[in-house]
CSV table of C-alpha atoms in Angstrom, one decimal:
chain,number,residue,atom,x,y,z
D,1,UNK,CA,113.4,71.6,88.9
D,2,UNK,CA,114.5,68.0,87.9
D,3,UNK,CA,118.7,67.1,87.6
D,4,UNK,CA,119.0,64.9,84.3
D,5,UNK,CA,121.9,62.3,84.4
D,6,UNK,CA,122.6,63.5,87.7
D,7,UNK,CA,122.2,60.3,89.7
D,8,UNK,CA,123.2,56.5,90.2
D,9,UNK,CA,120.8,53.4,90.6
D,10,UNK,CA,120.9,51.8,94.2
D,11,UNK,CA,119.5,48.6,95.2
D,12,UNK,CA,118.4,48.1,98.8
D,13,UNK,CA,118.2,44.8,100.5
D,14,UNK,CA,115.5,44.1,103.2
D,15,UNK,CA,117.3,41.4,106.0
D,16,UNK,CA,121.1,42.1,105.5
D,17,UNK,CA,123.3,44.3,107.2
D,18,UNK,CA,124.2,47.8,106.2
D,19,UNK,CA,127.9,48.7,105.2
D,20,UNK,CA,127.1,52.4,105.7
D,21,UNK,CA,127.2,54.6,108.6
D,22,UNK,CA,123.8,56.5,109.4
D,23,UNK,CA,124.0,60.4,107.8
D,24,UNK,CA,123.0,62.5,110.6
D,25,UNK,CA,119.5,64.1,110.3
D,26,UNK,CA,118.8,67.2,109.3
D,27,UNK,CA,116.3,69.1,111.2
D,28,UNK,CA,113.1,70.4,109.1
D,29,UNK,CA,113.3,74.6,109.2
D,30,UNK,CA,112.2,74.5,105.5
D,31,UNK,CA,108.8,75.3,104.1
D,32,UNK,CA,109.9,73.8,100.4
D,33,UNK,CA,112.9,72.0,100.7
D,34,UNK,CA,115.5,72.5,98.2
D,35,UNK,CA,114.8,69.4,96.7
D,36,UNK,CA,112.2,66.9,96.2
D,37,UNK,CA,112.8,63.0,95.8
D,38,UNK,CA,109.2,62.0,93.6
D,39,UNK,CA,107.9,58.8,93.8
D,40,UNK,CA,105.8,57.0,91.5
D,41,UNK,CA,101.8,57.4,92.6
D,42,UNK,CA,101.6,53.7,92.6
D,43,UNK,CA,104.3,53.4,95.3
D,44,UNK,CA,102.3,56.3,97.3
D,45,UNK,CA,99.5,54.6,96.6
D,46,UNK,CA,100.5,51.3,98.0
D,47,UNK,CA,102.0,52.8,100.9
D,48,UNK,CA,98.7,54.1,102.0
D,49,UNK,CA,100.0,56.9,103.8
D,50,UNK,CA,97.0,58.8,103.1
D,51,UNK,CA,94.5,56.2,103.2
D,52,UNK,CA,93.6,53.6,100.6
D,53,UNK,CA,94.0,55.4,97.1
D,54,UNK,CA,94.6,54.2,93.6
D,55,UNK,CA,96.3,56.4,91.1
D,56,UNK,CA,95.0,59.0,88.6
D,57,UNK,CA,94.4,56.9,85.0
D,58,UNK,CA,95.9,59.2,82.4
D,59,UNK,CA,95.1,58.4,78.3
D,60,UNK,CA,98.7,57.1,77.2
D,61,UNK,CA,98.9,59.4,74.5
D,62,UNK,CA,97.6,62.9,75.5
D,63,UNK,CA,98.6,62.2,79.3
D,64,UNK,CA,95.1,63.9,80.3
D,65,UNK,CA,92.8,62.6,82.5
D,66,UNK,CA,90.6,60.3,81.8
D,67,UNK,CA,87.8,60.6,84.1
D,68,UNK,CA,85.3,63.6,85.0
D,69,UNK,CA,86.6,63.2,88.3
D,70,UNK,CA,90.0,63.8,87.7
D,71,UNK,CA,89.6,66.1,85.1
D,72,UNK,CA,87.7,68.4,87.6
D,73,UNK,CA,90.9,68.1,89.5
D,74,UNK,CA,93.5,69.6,87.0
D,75,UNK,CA,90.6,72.4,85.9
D,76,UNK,CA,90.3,74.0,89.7
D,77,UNK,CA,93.5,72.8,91.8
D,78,UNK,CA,94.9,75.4,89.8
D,79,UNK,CA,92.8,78.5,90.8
D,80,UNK,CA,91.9,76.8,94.3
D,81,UNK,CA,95.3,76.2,95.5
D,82,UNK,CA,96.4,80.1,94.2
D,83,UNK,CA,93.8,81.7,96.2
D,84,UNK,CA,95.2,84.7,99.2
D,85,UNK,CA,95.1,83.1,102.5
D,86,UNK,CA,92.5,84.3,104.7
D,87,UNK,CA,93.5,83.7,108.3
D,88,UNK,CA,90.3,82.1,108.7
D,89,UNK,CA,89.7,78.4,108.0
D,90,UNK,CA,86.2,78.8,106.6
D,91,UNK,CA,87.6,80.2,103.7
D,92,UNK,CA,90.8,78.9,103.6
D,93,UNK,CA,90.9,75.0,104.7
D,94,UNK,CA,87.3,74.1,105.7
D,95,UNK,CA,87.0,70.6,105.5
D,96,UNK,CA,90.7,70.3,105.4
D,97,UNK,CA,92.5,71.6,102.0
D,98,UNK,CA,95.7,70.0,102.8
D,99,UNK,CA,94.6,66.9,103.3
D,100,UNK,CA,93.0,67.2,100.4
D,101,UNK,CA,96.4,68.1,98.2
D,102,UNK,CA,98.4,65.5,100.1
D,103,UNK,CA,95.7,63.1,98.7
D,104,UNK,CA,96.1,64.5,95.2
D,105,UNK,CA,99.5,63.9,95.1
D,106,UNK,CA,99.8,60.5,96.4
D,107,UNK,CA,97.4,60.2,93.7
D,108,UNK,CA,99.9,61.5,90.8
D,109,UNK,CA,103.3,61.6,92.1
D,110,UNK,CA,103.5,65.5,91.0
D,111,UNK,CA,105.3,68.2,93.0
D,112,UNK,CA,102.8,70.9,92.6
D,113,UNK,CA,100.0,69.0,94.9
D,114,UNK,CA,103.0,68.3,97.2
D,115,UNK,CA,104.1,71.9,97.7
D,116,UNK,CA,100.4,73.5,97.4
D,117,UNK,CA,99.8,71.1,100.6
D,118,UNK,CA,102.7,71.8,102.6
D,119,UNK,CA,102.6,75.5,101.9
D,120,UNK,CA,99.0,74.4,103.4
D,121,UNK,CA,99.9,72.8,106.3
D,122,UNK,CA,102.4,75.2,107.9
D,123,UNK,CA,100.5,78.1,107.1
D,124,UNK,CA,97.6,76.6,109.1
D,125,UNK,CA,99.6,75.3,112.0
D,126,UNK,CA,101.0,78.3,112.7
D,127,UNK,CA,98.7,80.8,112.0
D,128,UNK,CA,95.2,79.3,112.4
D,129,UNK,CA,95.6,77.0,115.3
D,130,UNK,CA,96.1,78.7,119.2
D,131,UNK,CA,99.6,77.6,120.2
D,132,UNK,CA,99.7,78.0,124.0
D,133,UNK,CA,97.1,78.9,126.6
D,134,UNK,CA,93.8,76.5,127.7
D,135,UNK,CA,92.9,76.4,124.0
D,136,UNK,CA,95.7,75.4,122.7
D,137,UNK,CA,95.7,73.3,119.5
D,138,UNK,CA,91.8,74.8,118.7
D,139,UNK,CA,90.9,77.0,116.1
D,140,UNK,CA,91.9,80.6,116.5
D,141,UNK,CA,88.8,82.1,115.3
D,142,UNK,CA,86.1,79.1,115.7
D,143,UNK,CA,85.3,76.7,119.0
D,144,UNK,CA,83.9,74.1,116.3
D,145,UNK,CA,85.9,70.8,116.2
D,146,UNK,CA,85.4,71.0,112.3
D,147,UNK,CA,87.8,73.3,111.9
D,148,UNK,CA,90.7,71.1,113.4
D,149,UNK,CA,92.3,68.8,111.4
D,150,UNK,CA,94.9,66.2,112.6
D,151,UNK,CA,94.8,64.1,109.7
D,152,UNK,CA,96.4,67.0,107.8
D,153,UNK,CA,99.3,66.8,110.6
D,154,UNK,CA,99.8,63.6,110.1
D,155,UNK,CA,100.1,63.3,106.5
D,156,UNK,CA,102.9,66.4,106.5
D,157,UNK,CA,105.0,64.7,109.4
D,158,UNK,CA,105.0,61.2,107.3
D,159,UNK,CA,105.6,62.9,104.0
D,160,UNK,CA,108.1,65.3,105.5
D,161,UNK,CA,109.8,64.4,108.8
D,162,UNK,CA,109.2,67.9,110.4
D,163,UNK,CA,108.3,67.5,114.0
D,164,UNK,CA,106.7,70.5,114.4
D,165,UNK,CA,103.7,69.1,112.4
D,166,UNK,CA,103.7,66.1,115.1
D,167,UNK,CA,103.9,68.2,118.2
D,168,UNK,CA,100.9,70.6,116.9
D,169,UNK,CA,98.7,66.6,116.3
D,170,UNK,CA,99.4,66.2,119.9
D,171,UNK,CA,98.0,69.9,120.8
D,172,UNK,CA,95.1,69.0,118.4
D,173,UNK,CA,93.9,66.1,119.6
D,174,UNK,CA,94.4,67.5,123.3
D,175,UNK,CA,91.3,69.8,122.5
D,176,UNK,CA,89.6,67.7,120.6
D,177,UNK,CA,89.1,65.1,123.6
D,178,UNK,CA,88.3,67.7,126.3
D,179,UNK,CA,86.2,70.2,123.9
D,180,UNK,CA,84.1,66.6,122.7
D,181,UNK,CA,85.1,64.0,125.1
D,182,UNK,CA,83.7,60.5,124.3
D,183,UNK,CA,81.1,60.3,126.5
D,184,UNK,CA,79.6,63.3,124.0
D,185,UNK,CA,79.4,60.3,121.2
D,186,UNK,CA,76.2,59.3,123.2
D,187,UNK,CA,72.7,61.0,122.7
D,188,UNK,CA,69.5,59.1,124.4
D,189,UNK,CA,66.5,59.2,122.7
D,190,UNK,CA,64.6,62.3,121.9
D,191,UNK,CA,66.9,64.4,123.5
D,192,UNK,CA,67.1,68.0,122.5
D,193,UNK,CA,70.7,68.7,123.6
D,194,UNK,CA,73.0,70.2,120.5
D,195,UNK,CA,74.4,67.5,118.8
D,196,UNK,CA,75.6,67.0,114.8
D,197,UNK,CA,77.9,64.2,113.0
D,198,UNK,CA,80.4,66.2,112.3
D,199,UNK,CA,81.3,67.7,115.8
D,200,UNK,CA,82.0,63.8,116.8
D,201,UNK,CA,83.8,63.0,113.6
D,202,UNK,CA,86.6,65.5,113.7
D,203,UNK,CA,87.6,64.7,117.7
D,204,UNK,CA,86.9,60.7,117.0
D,205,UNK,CA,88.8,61.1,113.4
D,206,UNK,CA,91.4,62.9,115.0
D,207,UNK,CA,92.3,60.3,118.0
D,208,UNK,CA,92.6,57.8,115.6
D,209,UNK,CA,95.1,59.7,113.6
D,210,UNK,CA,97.5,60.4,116.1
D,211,UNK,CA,97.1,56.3,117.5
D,212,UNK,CA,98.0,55.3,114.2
D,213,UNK,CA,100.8,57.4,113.8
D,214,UNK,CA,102.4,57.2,117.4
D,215,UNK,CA,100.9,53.9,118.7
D,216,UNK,CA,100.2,55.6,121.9
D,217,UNK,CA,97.3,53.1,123.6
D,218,UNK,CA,95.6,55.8,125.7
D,219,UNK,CA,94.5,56.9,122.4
D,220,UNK,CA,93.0,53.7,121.1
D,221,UNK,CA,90.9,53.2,124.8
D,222,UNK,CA,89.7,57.3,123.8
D,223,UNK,CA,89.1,55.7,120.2
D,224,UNK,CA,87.3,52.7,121.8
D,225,UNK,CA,84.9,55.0,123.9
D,226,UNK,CA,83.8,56.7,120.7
D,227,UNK,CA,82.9,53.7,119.0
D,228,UNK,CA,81.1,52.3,121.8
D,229,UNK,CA,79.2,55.8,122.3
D,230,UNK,CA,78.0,56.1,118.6
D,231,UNK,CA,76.9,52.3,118.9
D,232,UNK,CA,74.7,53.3,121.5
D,233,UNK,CA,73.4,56.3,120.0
D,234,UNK,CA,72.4,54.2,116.7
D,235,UNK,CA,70.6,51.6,118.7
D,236,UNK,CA,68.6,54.6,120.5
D,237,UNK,CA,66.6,54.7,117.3
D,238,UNK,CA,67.4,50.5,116.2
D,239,UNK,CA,64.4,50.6,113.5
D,240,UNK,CA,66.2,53.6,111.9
D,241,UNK,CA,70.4,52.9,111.5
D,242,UNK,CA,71.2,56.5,111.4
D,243,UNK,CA,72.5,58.9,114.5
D,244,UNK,CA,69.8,60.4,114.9
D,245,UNK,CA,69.5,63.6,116.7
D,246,UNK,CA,66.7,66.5,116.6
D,247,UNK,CA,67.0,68.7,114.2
D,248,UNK,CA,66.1,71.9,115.4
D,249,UNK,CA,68.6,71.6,118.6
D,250,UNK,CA,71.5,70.7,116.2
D,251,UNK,CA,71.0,74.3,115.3
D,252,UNK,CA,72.0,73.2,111.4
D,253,UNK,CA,68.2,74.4,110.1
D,254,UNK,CA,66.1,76.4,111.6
D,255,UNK,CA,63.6,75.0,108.8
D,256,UNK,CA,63.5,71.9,110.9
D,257,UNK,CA,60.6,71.6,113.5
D,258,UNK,CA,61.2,71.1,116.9
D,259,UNK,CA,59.5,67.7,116.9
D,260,UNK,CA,62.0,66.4,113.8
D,261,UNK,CA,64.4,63.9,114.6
D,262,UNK,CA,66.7,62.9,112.0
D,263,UNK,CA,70.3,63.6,110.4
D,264,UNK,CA,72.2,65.0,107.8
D,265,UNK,CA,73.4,62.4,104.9
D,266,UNK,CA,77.3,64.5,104.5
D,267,UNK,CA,77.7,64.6,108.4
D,268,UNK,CA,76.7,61.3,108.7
D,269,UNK,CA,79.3,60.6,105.8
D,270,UNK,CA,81.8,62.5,107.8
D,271,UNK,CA,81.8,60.5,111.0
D,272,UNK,CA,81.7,57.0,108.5
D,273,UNK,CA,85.2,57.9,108.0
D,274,UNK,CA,86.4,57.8,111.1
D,275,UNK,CA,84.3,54.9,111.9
D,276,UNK,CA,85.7,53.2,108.9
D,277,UNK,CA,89.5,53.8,110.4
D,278,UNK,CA,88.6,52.0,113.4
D,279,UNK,CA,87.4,49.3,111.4
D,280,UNK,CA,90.4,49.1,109.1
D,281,UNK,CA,92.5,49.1,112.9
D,282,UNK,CA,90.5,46.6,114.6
D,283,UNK,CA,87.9,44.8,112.4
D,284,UNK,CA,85.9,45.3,115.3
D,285,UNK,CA,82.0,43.9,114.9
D,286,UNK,CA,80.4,46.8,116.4
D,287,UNK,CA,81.8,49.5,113.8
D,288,UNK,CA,81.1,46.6,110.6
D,289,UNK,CA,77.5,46.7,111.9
D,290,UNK,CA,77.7,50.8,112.4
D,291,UNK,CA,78.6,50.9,108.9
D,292,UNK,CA,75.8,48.7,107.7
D,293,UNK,CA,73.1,50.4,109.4
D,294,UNK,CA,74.5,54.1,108.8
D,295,UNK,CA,74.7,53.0,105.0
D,296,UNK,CA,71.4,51.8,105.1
D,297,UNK,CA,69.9,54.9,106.8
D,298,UNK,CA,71.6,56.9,103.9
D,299,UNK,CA,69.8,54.4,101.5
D,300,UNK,CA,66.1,54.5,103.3
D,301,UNK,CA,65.9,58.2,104.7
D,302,UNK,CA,68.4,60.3,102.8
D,303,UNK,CA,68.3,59.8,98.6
D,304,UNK,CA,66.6,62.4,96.8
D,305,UNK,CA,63.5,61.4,95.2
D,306,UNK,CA,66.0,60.7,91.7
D,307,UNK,CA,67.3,57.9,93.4
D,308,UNK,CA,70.8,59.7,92.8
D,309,UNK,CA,71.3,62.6,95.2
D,310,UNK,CA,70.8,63.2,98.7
D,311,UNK,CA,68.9,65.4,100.6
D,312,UNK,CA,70.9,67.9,103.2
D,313,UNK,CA,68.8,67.0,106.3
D,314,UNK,CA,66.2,64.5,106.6
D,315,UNK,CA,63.5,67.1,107.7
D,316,UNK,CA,59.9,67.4,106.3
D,317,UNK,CA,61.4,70.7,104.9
D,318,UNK,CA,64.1,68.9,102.5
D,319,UNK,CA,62.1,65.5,101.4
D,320,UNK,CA,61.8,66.5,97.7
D,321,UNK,CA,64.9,68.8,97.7
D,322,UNK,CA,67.8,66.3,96.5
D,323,UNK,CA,71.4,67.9,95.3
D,324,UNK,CA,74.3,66.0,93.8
D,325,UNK,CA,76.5,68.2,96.0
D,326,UNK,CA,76.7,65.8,98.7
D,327,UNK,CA,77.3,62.5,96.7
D,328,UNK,CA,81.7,62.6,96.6
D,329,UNK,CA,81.8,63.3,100.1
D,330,UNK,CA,78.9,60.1,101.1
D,331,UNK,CA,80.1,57.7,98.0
D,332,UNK,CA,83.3,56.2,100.1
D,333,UNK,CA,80.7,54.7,102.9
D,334,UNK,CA,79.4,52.6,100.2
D,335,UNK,CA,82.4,51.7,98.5
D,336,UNK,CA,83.9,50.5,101.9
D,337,UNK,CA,80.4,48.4,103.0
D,338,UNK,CA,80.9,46.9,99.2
D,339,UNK,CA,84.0,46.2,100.7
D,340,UNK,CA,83.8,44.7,103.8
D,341,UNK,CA,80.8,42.8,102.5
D,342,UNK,CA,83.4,40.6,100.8
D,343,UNK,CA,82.1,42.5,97.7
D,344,UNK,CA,78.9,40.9,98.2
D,345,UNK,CA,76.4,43.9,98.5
D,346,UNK,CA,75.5,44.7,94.9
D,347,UNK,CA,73.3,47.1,95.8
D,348,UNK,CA,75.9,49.5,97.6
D,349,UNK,CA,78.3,49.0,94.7
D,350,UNK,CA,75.6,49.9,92.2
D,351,UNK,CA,74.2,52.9,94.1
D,352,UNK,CA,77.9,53.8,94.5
D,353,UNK,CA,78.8,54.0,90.8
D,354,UNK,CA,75.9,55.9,90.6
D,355,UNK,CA,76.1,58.7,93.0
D,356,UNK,CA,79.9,58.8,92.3
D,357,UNK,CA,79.1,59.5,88.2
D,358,UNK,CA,76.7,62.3,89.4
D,359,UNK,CA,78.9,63.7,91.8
D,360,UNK,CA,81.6,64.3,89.3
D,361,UNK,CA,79.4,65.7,86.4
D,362,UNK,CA,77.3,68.3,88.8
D,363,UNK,CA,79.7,69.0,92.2
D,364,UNK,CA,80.0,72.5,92.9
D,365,UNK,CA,83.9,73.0,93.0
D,366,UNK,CA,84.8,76.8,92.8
D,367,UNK,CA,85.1,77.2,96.0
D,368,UNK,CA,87.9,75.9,98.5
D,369,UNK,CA,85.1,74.3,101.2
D,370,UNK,CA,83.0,73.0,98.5
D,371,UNK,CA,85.8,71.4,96.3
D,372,UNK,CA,87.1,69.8,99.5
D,373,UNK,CA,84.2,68.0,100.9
D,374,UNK,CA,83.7,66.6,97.2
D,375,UNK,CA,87.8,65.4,97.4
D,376,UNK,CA,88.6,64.5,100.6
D,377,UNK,CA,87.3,61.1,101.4
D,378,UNK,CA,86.0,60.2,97.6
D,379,UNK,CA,89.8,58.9,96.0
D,380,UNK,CA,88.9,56.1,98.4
D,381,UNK,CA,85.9,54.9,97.3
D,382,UNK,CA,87.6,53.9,93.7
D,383,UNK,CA,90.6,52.0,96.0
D,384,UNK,CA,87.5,49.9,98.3
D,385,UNK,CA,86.0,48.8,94.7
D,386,UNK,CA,89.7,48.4,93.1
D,387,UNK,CA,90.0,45.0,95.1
D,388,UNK,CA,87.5,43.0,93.5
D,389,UNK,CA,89.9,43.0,90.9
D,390,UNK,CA,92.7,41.6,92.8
């Protein structure tokens, strides 16, 4: 609830010294706290706390949303972030629903995305992730690494101050490293041992989280290890740009012959973002020309034959099968090469606007996983193509 004419205007000074004595802190045993202190989403925004974002654009009359995108937003959140808990992540937080909120309300500034999220997050910590024991900070009911999400962590301890969020990252990315240690980033050529994007991105996503938020360098050396790994893999195949693995080992499609190497365009999308955090950290040479090549790959191997979708796996099986489900969660690898090209690749942008306008007219969002691989990396793609403005 809001307090009307309840408050006086303060004005803090960066450099000068304080006349005030610190308050003393009180500890988090809250799920909603009694109050709520909303900033504007352009402050959130700028803050970055959850990644580069720009805020929703609202008609100044009607105070709807303008876009598709965001008007597919307001239409499910509501139904979405009402559903029963599960216990089980597939159907409760696959592909990370809290992250997702936090991300919606950095993008607005309104409460309702900020307590659907935390509600999120301690529901998950404490009831979906093992809290003692050898498996400790996994996923109770799954050994995937896709099921762990530290980012989510991170965003609640930033936004909220409640350690407990910080001590389960640290459990998290614990199991992350020894269930998919760095030298699993690596695959030689034609080897048929399982491998899939995604089981890298969530441990190599997730290390970089908790460096960034605790500045703890054993984590960058783990981070650096990744990166160097993934390198390799992509120059296993160095006419090709993608990480390519065989499709039938990868267990993703049985469709997929034996003799099928290849990837999948979302996974690959998946891992981009965590090689695109360890660009934004180090603006290291080796992930800009990872990015290049991956987008690339995407480009030549994985674009439906309309030019607009992608197919799920690059397998004889899917060549003429394209879907616009995919495109929200690939479009932010292009946005960011557009980027980081000094906004000099045209041809990224274009194919960029392109996918993103499809995704948002033909995504499949009535379901929790669905609706949050289409949200949880694509807010960024408008912020990468914001800065040409600038």
């Amino acid at each position: 609830f809001s307090i009307p004419h309840k408050y006086e205007y303060i004005t803090m000074k960066w450099g000068e010294p304080r006349t005030l004595q610190d308050i003393s802190i009180t500890e988090v045993t809250w799920v909603l706290p009694d109050g709520i202190v909303l900033l504007p989403a352009s402050w959130l925004c700028k803050s970055r706390i959850t990644g580069d974002q720009v805020p929703m654009e609202r008609d100044k009359s009607t105070n709807e949303p303008v876009t598709k995108y965001d008007q597919n937003i307001e239409e499910y959140f509501p139904v979405l972030s009402d559903l029963k808990w599960t216990d089980d992540t597939r159907s409760d937080n696959y592909y990370d629903t809290m992250h997702v909120f936090y991300q919606l309300y950095t993008r607005t500034g309104e409460d309702k995305y900020f307590k659907a999220a935390r509600k999120e997050v301690v529901h998950y910590r404490e009831k979906e992730i093992v809290q003692d024991g050898p498996r400790r900070g996994g996923n109770v009911k799954h050994i995937k690494t896709r099921y762990v999400y530290v980012q989510a962590m991170a965003d609640d301890y930033l936004l909220t101050g409640d350690p407990r969020s910080l001590e389960i990252a640290k459990y998290m990315v614990e199991y992350l490293t020894k269930a998919v240690p760095p030298e699993k980033a690596y695959l030689p050529k034609w080897s048929r041992k399982f491998w899939t994007e995604r089981e890298i991105a969530f441990p190599f996503l997730g290390v970089l989280t908790y460096y960034e938020l605790t500045g703890e360098k054993r984590y960058f050396e783990i981070a650096r290890q990744y990166m160097g790994n993934l390198y390799k893999t992509q120059n296993e195949w160095p006419g090709r740009g993608g990480f390519i693995h065989n499709l039938r080992s990868s267990g993703e499609d049985a469709i997929a012959k034996i003799t099928e190497y290849g990837g999948s365009a979302f996974m690959t999308s998946l891992l981009l973002e965590a090689i695109i955090k360890y660009h934004e950290l180090t603006n290291s040479k080796i992930a800009e020309d990872s990015i290049y090549r991956a987008l690339d790959w995407l480009k030549k191997e994985c674009l439906g034959p309309d030019g607009e979708t992608f197919i799920y796996l690059t397998a004889d099986y899917y060549k003429d099968k394209g879907g616009a489900q995919g495109n929200l969660t690939i479009v932010h690898g292009f946005g960011y090469g557009y980027k980081i090209s000094g906004y000099k690749r045209i041809d990224y942008l274009k194919l960029g606007k392109k996918i993103f306008e499809r995704g948002a007219n033909s995504a499949f969002l009535k379901k929790r996983k669905h609706f949050n691989l289409n949200y949880r990396s694509s807010g960024h793609f408008l912020a990468y193509i914001s800065g040409e403005d600038k």
